[in-house]
Short mmCIF file of C-alpha atoms in Angstrom, two decimals:
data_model
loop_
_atom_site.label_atom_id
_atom_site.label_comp_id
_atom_site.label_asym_id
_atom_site.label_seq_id
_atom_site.Cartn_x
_atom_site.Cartn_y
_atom_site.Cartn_z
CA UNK B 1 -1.23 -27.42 -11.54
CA UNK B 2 -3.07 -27.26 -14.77
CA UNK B 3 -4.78 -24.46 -16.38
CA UNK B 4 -8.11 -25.96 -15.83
CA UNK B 5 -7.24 -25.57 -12.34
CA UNK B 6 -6.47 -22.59 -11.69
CA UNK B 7 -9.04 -21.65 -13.57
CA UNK B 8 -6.87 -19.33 -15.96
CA UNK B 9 -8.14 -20.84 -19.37
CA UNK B 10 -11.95 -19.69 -18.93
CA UNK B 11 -10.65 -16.19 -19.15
CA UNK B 12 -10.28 -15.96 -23.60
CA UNK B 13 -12.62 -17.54 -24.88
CA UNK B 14 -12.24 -17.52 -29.28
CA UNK B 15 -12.99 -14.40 -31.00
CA UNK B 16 -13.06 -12.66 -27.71
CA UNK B 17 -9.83 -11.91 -26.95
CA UNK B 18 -9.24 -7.81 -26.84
CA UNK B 19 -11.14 -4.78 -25.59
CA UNK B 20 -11.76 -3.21 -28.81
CA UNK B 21 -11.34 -0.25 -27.39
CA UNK B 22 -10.34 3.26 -28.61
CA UNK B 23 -8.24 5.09 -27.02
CA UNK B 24 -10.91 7.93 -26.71
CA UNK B 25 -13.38 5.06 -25.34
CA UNK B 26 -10.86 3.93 -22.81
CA UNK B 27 -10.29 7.26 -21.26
CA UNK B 28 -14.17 8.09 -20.91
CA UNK B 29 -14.82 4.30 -18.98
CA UNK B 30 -11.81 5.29 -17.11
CA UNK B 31 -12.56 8.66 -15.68
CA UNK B 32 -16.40 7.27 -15.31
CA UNK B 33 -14.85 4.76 -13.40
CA UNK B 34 -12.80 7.14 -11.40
CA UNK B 35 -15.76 10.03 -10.88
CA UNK B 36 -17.20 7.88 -8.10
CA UNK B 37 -14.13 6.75 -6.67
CA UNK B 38 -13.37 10.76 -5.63
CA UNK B 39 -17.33 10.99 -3.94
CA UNK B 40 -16.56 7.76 -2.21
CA UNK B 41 -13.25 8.90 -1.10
CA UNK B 42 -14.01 12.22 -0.03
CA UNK B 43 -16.96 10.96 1.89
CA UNK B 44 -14.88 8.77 3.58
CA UNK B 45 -12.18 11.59 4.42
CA UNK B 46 -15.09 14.47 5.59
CA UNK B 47 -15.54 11.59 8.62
CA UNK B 48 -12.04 12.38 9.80
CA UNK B 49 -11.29 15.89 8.75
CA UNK B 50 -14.66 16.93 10.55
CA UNK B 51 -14.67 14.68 14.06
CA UNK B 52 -13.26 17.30 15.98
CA UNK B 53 -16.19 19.27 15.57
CA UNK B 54 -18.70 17.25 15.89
CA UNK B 55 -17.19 14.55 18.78
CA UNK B 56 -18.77 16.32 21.52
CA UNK B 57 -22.93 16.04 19.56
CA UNK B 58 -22.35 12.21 19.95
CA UNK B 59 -19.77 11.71 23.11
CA UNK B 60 -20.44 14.41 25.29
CA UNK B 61 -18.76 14.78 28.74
CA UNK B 62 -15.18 14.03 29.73
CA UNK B 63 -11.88 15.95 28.09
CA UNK B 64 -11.61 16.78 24.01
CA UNK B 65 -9.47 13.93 23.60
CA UNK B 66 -11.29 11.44 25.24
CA UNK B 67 -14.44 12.50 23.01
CA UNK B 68 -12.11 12.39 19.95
CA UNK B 69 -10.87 9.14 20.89
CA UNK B 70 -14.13 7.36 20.78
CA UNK B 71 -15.65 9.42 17.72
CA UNK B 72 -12.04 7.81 15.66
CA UNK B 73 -13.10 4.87 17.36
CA UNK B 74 -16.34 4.83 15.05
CA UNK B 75 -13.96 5.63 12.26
CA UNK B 76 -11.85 2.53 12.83
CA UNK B 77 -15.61 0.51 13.05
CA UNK B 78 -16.24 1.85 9.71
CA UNK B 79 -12.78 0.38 8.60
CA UNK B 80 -13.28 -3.31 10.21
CA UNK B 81 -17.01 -3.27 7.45
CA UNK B 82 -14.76 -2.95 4.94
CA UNK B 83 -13.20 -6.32 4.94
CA UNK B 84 -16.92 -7.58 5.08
CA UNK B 85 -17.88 -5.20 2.14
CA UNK B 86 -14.53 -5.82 -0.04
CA UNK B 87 -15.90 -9.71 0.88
CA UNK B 88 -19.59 -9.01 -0.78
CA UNK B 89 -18.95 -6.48 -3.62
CA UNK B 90 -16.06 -8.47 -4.86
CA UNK B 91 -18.09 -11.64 -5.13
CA UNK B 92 -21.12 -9.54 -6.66
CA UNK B 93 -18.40 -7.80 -9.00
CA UNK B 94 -17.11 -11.44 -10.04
CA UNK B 95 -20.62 -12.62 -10.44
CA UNK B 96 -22.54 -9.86 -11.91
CA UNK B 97 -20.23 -7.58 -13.01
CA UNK B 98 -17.82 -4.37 -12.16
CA UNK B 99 -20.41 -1.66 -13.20
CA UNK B 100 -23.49 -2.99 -10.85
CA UNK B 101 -20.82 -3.81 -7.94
CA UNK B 102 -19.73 0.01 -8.29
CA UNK B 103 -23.21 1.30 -8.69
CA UNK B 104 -24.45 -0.39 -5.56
CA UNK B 105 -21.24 0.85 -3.99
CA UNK B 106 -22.05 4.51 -4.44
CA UNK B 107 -25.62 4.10 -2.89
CA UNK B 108 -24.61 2.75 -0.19
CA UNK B 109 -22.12 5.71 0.92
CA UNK B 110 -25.04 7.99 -0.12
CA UNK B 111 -27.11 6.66 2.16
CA UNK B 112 -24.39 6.25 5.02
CA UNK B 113 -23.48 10.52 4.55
CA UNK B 114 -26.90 11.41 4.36
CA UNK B 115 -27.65 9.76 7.99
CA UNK B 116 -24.51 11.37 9.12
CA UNK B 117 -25.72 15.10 7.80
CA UNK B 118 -29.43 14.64 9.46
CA UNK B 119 -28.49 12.95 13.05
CA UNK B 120 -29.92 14.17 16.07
CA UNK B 121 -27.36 14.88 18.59
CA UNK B 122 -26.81 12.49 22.10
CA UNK B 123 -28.88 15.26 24.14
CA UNK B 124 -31.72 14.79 21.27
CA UNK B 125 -32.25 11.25 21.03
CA UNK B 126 -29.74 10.27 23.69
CA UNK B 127 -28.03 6.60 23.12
CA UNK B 128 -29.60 6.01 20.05
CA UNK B 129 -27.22 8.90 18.38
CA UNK B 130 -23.92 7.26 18.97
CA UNK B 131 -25.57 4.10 17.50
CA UNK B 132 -26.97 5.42 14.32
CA UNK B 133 -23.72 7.28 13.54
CA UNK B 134 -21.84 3.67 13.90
CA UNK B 135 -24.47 2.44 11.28
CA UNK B 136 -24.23 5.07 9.01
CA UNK B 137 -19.78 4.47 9.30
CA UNK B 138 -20.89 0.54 8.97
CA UNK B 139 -22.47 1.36 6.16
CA UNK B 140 -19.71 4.01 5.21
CA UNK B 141 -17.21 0.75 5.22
CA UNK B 142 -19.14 -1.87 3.36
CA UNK B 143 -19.37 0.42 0.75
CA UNK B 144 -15.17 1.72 0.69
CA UNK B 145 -14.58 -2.07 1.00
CA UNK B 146 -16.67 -2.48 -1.93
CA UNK B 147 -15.83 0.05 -4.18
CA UNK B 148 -11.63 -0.68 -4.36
CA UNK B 149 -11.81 -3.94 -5.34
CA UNK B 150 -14.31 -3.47 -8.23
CA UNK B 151 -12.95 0.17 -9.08
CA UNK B 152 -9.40 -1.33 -8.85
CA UNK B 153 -10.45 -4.45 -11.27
CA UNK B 154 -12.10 -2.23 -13.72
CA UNK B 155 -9.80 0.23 -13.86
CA UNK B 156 -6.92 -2.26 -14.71
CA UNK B 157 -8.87 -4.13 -17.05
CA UNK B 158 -10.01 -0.72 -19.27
CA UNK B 159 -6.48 0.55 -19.03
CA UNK B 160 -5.27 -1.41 -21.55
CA UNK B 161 -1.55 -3.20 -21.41
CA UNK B 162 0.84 -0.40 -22.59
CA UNK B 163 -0.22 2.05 -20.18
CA UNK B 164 -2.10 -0.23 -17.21
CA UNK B 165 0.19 1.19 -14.68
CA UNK B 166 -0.34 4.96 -15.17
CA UNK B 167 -4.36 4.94 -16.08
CA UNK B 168 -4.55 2.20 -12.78
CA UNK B 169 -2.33 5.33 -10.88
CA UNK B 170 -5.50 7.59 -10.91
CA UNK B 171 -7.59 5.43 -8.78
CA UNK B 172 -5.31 6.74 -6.03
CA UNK B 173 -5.20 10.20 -7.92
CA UNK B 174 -8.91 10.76 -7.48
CA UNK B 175 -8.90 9.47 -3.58
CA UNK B 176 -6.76 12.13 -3.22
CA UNK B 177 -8.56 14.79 -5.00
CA UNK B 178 -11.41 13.69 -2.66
CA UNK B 179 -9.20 13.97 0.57
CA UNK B 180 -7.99 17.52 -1.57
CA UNK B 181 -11.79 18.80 -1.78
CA UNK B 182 -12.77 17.63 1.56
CA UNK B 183 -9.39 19.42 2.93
CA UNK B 184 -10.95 22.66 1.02
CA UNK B 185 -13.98 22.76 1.81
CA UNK B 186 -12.92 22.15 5.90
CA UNK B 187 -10.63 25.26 5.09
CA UNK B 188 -13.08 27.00 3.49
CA UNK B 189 -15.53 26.57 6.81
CA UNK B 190 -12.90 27.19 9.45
CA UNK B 191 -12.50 30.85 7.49
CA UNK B 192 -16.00 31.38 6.60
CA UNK B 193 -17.80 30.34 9.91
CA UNK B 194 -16.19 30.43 13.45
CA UNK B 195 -15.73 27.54 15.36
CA UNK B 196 -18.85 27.67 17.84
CA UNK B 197 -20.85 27.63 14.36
CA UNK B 198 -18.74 24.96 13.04
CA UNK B 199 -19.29 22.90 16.00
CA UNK B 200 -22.98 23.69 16.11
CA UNK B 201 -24.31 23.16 13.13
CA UNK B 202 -21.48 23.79 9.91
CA UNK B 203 -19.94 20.43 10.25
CA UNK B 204 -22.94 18.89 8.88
CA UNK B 205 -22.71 20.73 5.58
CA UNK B 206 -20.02 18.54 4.17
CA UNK B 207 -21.85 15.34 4.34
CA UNK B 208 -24.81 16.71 2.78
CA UNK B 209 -22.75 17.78 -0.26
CA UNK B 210 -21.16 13.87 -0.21
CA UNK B 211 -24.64 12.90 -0.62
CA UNK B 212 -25.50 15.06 -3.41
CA UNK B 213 -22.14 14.14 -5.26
CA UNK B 214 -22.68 10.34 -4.35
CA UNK B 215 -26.38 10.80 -6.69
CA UNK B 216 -24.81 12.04 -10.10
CA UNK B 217 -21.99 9.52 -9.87
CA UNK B 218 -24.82 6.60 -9.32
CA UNK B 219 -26.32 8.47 -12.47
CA UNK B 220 -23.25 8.12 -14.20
CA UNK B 221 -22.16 4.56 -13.26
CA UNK B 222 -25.20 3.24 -14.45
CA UNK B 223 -24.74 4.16 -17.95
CA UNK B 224 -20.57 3.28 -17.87
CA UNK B 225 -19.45 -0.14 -20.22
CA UNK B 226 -19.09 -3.16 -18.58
CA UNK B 227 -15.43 -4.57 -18.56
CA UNK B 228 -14.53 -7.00 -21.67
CA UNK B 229 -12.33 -9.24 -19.20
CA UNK B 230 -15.39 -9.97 -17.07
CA UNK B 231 -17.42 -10.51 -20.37
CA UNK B 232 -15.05 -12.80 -21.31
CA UNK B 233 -15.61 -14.44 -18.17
CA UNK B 234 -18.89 -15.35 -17.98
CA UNK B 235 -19.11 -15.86 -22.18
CA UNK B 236 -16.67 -18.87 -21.84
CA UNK B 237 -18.66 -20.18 -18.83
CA UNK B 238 -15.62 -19.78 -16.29
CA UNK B 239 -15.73 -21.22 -12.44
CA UNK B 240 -17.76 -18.29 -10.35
CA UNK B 241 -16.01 -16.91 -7.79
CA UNK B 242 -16.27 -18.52 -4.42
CA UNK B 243 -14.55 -17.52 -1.14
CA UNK B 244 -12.43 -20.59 -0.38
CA UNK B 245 -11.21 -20.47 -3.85
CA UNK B 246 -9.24 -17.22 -3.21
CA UNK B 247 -6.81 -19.33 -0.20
CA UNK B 248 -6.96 -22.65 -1.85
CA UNK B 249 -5.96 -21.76 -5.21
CA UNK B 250 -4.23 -18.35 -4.95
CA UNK B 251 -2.67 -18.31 -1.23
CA UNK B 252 0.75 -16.74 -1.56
CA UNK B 253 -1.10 -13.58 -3.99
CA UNK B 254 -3.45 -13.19 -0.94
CA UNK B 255 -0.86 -13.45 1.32
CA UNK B 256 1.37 -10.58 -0.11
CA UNK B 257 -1.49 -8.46 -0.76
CA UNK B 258 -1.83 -8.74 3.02
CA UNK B 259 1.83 -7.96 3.72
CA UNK B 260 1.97 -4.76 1.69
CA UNK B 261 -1.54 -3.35 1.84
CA UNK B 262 -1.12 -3.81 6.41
CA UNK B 263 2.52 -1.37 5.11
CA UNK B 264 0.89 0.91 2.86
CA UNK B 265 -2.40 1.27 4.43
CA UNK B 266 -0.77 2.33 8.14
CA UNK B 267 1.55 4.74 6.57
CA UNK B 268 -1.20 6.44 3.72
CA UNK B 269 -3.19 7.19 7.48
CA UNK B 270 -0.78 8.12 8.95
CA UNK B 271 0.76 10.68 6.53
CA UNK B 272 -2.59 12.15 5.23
CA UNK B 273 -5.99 11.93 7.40
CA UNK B 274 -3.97 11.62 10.79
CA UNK B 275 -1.64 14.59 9.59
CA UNK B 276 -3.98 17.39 10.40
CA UNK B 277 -4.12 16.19 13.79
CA UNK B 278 -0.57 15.64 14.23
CA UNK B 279 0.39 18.91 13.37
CA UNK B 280 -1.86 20.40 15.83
CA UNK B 281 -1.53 18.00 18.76
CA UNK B 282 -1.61 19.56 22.15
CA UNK B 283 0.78 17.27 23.18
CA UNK B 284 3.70 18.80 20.96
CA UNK B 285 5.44 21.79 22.42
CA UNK B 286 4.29 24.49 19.60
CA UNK B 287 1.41 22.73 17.92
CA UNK B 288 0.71 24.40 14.46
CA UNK B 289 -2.51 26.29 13.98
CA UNK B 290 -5.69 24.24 12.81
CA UNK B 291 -5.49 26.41 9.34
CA UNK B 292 -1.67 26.54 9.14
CA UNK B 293 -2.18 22.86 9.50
CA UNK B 294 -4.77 22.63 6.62
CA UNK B 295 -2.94 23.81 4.63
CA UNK B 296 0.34 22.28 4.78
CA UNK B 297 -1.34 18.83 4.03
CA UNK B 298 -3.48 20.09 1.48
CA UNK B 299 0.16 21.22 -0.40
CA UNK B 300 1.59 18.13 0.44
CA UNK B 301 -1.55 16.38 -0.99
CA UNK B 302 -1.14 18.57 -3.93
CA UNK B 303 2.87 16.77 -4.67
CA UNK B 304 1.01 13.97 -3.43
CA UNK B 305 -1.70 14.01 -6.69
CA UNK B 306 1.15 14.95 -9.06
CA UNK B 307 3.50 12.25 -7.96
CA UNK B 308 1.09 9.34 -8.48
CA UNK B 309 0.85 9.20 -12.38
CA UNK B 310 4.10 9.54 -12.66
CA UNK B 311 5.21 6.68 -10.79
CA UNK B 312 2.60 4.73 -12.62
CA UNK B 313 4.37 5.66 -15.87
CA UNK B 314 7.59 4.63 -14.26
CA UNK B 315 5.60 1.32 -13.50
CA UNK B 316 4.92 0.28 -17.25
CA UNK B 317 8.53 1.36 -18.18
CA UNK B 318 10.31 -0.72 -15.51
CA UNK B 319 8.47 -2.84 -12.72
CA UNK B 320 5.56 -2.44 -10.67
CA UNK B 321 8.25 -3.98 -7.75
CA UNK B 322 10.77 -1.21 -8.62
CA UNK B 323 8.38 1.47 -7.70
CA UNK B 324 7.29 -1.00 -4.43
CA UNK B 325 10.83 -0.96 -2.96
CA UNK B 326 11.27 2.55 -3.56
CA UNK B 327 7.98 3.21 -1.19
CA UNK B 328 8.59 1.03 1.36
CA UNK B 329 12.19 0.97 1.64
CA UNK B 330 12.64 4.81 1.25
CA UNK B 331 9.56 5.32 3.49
CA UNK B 332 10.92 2.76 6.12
CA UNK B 333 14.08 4.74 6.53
CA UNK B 334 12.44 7.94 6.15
CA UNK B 335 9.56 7.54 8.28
CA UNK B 336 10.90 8.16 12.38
CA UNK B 337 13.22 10.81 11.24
CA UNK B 338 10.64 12.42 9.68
CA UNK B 339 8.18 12.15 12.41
CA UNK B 340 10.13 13.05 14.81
CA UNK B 341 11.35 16.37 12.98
CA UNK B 342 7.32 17.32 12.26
CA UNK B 343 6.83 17.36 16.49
CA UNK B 344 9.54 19.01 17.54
CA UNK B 345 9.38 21.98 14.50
CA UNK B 346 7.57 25.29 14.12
CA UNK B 347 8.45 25.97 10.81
CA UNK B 348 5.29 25.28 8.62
CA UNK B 349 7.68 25.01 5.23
CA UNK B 350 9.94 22.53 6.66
CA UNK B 351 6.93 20.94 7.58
CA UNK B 352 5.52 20.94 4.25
CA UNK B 353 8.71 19.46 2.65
CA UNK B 354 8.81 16.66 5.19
CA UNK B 355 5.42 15.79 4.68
CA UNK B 356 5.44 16.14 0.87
CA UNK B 357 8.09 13.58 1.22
CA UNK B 358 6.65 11.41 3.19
CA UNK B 359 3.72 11.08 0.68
CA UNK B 360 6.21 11.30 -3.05
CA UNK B 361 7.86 8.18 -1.42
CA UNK B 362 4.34 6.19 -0.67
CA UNK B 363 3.42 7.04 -4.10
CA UNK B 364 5.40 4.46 -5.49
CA UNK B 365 3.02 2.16 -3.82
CA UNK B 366 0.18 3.60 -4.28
CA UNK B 367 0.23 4.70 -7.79
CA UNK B 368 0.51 0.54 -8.47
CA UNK B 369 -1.53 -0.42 -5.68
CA UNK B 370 -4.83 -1.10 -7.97
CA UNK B 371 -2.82 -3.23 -10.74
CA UNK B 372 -0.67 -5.15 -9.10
CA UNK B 373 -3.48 -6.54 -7.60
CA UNK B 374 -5.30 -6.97 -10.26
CA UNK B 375 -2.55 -8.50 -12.64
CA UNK B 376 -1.82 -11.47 -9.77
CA UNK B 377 -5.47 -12.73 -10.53
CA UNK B 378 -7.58 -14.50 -13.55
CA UNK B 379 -11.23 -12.50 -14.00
CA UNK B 380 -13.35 -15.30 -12.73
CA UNK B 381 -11.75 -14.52 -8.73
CA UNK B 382 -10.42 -10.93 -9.66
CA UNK B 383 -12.80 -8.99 -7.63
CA UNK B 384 -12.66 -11.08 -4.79
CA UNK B 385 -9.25 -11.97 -4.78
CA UNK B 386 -8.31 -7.54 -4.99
CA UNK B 387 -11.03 -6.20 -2.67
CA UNK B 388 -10.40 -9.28 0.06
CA UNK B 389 -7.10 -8.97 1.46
CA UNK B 390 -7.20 -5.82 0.74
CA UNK B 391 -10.08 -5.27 2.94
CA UNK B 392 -8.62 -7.23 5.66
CA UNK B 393 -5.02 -5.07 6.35
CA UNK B 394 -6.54 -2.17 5.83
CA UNK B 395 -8.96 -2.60 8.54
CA UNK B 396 -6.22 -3.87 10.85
CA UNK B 397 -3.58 -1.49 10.25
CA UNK B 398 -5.55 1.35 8.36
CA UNK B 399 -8.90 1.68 10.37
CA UNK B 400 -6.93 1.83 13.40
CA UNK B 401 -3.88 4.24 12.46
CA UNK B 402 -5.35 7.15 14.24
CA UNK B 403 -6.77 5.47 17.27
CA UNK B 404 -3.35 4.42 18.10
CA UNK B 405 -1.42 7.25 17.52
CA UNK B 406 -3.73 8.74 20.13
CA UNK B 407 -3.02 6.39 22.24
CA UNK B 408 -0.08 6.71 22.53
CA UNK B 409 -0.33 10.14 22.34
CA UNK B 410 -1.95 10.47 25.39
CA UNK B 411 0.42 8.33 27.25
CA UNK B 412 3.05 10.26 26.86
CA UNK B 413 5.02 8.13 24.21
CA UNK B 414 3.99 9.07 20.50
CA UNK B 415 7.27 8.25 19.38
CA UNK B 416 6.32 4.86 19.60
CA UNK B 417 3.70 5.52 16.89
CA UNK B 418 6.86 6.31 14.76
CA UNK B 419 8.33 3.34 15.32
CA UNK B 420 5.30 1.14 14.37
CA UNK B 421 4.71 3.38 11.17
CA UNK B 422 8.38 2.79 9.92
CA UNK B 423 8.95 -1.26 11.20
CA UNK B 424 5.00 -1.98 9.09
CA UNK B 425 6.78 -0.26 5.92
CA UNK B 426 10.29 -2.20 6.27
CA UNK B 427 7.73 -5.66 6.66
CA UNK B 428 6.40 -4.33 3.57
CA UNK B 429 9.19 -3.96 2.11
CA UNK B 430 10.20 -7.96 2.15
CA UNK B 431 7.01 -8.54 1.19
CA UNK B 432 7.29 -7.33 -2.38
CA UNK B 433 10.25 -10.15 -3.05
CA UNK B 434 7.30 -12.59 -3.15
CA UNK B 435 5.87 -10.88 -6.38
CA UNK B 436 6.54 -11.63 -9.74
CA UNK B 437 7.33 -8.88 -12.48
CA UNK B 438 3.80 -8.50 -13.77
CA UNK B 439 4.76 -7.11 -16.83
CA UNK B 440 5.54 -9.96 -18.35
CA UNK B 441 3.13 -12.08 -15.92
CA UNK B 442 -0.04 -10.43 -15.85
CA UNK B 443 -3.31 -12.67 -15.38
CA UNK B 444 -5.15 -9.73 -17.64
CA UNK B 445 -5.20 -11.33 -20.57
CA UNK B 446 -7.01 -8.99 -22.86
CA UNK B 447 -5.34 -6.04 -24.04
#
C-alpha cells in the first residue's frame, strides 16, 4: 500500500512541518486542553457517586437495590451514546477541528447536568421523569464520547515528541481529579447534611456546580490554539475523514484499540466508580461505612493521580507496550485475589493498599491510553479513528461494569464479577502484541 493510500502523505505539507511551539505555549494549550476534560469527567462521575441518593426520586417502589439497579441502568444508557458521540465529534474534530469538537463537547454536558440538577421527581411529573433523566445521561454520553477522542488527539499532538507520553498521561490525570472532586464534595455532603437531606434535595447540588464549571471551560476552550497537525491537514488538502475509511484502511489499529480499551475500560469501573459501592455492599459480611468507604477510594485515587505521569514518563523512556503489559498482565493476576480479599476484610488500610494497587497497576494503561491511540493514526482519520473504537468497548464493557457486578451481586455469586474483571485484562493483555513500538512509529508527524 502506498502512501497516497493510506493517506499518510497529506499530513506535512512544505514549510509546515513543526508546531513552533514553546515550551511555555505547549503547557498553557495543554492544561486548556485538560481544564475541560476534569468538568466533563467529574460530571460524568457525580452520576454514579450520587445514584444512591437520588434512585428512589426517579424509580420509586420495590427494594434499594432494585431502584439502584435501574438508576445504573441509565448510567450504562449514557455509556452506549458514547460510541455514537465518539462517532460524531471525531468526524467534526477531523473536519473542523479539535478546539470546536471540544467546545461543543463541553456544552453539551452542561446542558445534560443542568437537566439532571432541575428534574422533577416521578411523583411530580410521573413517567416523564425517568425519561428526561435518560436524555439528559444520552446527552451526558454523546458528549464523554466526544470529548476523548478530540481531547486525546489534541493533547498528543501539543505534547510534542520528547515528552508525548507524560503530557498525553494527564488526560487521565485530570479524569481523576474530577472523580477526586466529585469524591469530595459527596464526602463533604454526607458530613455536612444527613442523609434524609441528601436524599431530598442535597444530591442535586453537585450537578448544578458541573454546570457552572462546564460554562468557564466553554469560555476557555473557545479562545485555546488549534492543533498544527490538523492545520497541516486541511493546508495540504488531505482525504476528510469518513467512517468506512477507519475499517478499510486502518482495521487491525481499530481492532486493538477494541481489545484493550473492552480490558481497561471494565477494570478502570470497576476499581474506581463501582468501588464505593463495593466496599459497602450489603451483601458482604461487614460492609464498610459509606464515609469509611469514601475515603479509602478517594486515597487510592490520590496514588492513583500520582502514578499516572509517571508511567507516562516511563512511556517516552522505554515503550508505550512496556507500560501496557505491566497493566494488564499485573492487573490480570492481581485482580480476583484482590477482589476477593476487599469482601471478605474489615480492615479499611488493607483495603486502601489493595485498592491503591489495583489502580498503580491500571496506570500503566491509562497513563498511555490517549497516545497510543493517537500515534497508530495519520491527522486526516485521527479523531475518528481514537474516539471510535474507543467509544465502542467502553460502552460494552465500561457502561455496563456496575450493572453487572450487581447482578451478580444479587444472585448470590459476585465472585463471578471477579472472574470477568481479571479474564477482560489477561484478553487485554494479548492484545498489546499486535502494536507496534510507537516511538519509533508514530503517525504524528510534527514535532
Amino acid at each position: 500500500m502506498t502512501a497516497t493510500e493510506t493517506g499518510v502523505e497529506a499530513q506535512v505539507p512544505p514549510g509546515a512541518v513543526a508546531t513552533g511551539l514553546t515550551a511555555g505555549q505547549r503547557l498553557k494549550a495543554i492544561l486548556g486542553g485538560s481544564a475541560g476534560n476534569l468538568v466533563e469527567w467529574y460530571d460524568w462521575f457525580v452520576y454514579s457517586f450520587f445514584a444512591v441518593y437520588f434512585s428512589a426520586h426517579f424509580f420509586p417502589g420495590g427494594d434499594e437495590l432494585a431502584g439502584l439497579l435501574k438508576t445504573m441502568a441509565v448510567f450504562a444508557v449514557g455509556f452506549f451514546a458514547r460510541p455514537l458521540g465518539a462517532w460524531l465529534m471525531g468526524l467534526y474534530a477531523d473536519h473542523a477541528g479539535r478546539r470546536t469538537a471540544l467546545t461543543a463537547a463541553v456544552a453539551m454536558m452542561c446542558a445534560g447536568s443542568l437537566i439532571i440538577a432541575v428534574l422533577p421527581s416521578h411523583e411530580t411529573i410521573g413517567v416523564a421523569a425517568p425519561i428526561l433523566l435518560v436524555t439528559a445521561r444520552i446527552l451526558q454520553g454523546l458528549s464523554v464520547g466526544g470529548e476523548y477522542g478530540a481531547s486525546a488527539t489534541y493533547l498528543a499532538e501539543m505534547a510534542g515528541k520528547r515528552r508525548r507520553g507524560f503530557w498525553s498521561s494527564f488526560q487521565f490525570v485530570t479524569m481523576v481529579m474530577g472523580q477526586l472532586i466529585a469524591l469530595g464534595i459527596l464526602s463533604l455532603l454526607q458530613n455536612s447534611l444527613g442523609k434524609p437531606e441528601l436524599e431530598a434535595w442535597g444530591w442535586r447540588i453537585p450537578f448544578v456546580i458541573g454546570a457552572l464549571l462546564a460554562v468557564v471551560v466553554f469560555w476557555i476552550r473557545a479562545r485555546m490554539d488549534e492543533s498544527q497537525s490538523y492545520e497541516n491537514a486541511r493546508a495540504s488538502g488531505a482525504e476528510r475523514a469518513r467512517t468506512m475509511m477507519l475499517f478499510a484502511r486502518y482495521p487491525k489499529e481499530t481492532i486493538t484499540i477494541l481489545g484493550f480499551t473492552a480490558g481497561g475500560s471494565l477494570a478502570f469501573y470497576a476499581f474506581t466508580t463501582y468501588m464505593p459501592k463495593f466496599l459497602t455492599a450489603k451483601a458482604h459480611a461487614q460492609p464498610f461505612a459509606e464515609h469509611t468507604a469514601t475515603a479509602i477510594t478517594a486515597g487510592a485515587l490520590v496514588v492513583y493521580l500520582f502514578a499516572l505521569p509517571v508511567f507516562g514518563w516511563i512511556s517516552d523512556h522505554f515503550s508505550r507496550r512496556a507500560t501496557l503489559w505491566l497493566a494488564f498482565g499485573g492487573g490480570g493476576l492481581v485482580a480476583y485475589p484482590a477482589l476477593q480479599t476487599l469482601a471478605a476484610t474489615t480492615n479499611p488500610w488493607l483495603a486502601f493498599g489493595l485498592v491503591s494497587l489495583l489502580v498503580v497497576l491500571l496506570s500503566g494503561y491509562n497513563s498511555v491510553s490517549a497516545v497510543v491511540k493517537a500515534e497508530l493514526f495519520p491527522a486526516n482519520v485521527r479523531a475518528l479513528g481514537v474516539a471510535l473504537p474507543y467509544g465502542i468497548g467502553t460502552a460494552i464493557f465500561g457502561g455496563t461494569a456496575e450493572s453487572i457486578a450487581i447482578a451478580f451481586q444479587r444472585a448470590g455469586h459476585e465472585e463471578r464479577f471477579y472472574l470477568y474483571v481479571a479474564g477482560m485484562m489477561g484478553l487485554a493483555f494479548l492484545t498489546i502484541f499486535l502494536l507496534p513500538d510507537n516511538r519509533r512509529h508514530s503517525l504524528i508527524l510534527e514535532d
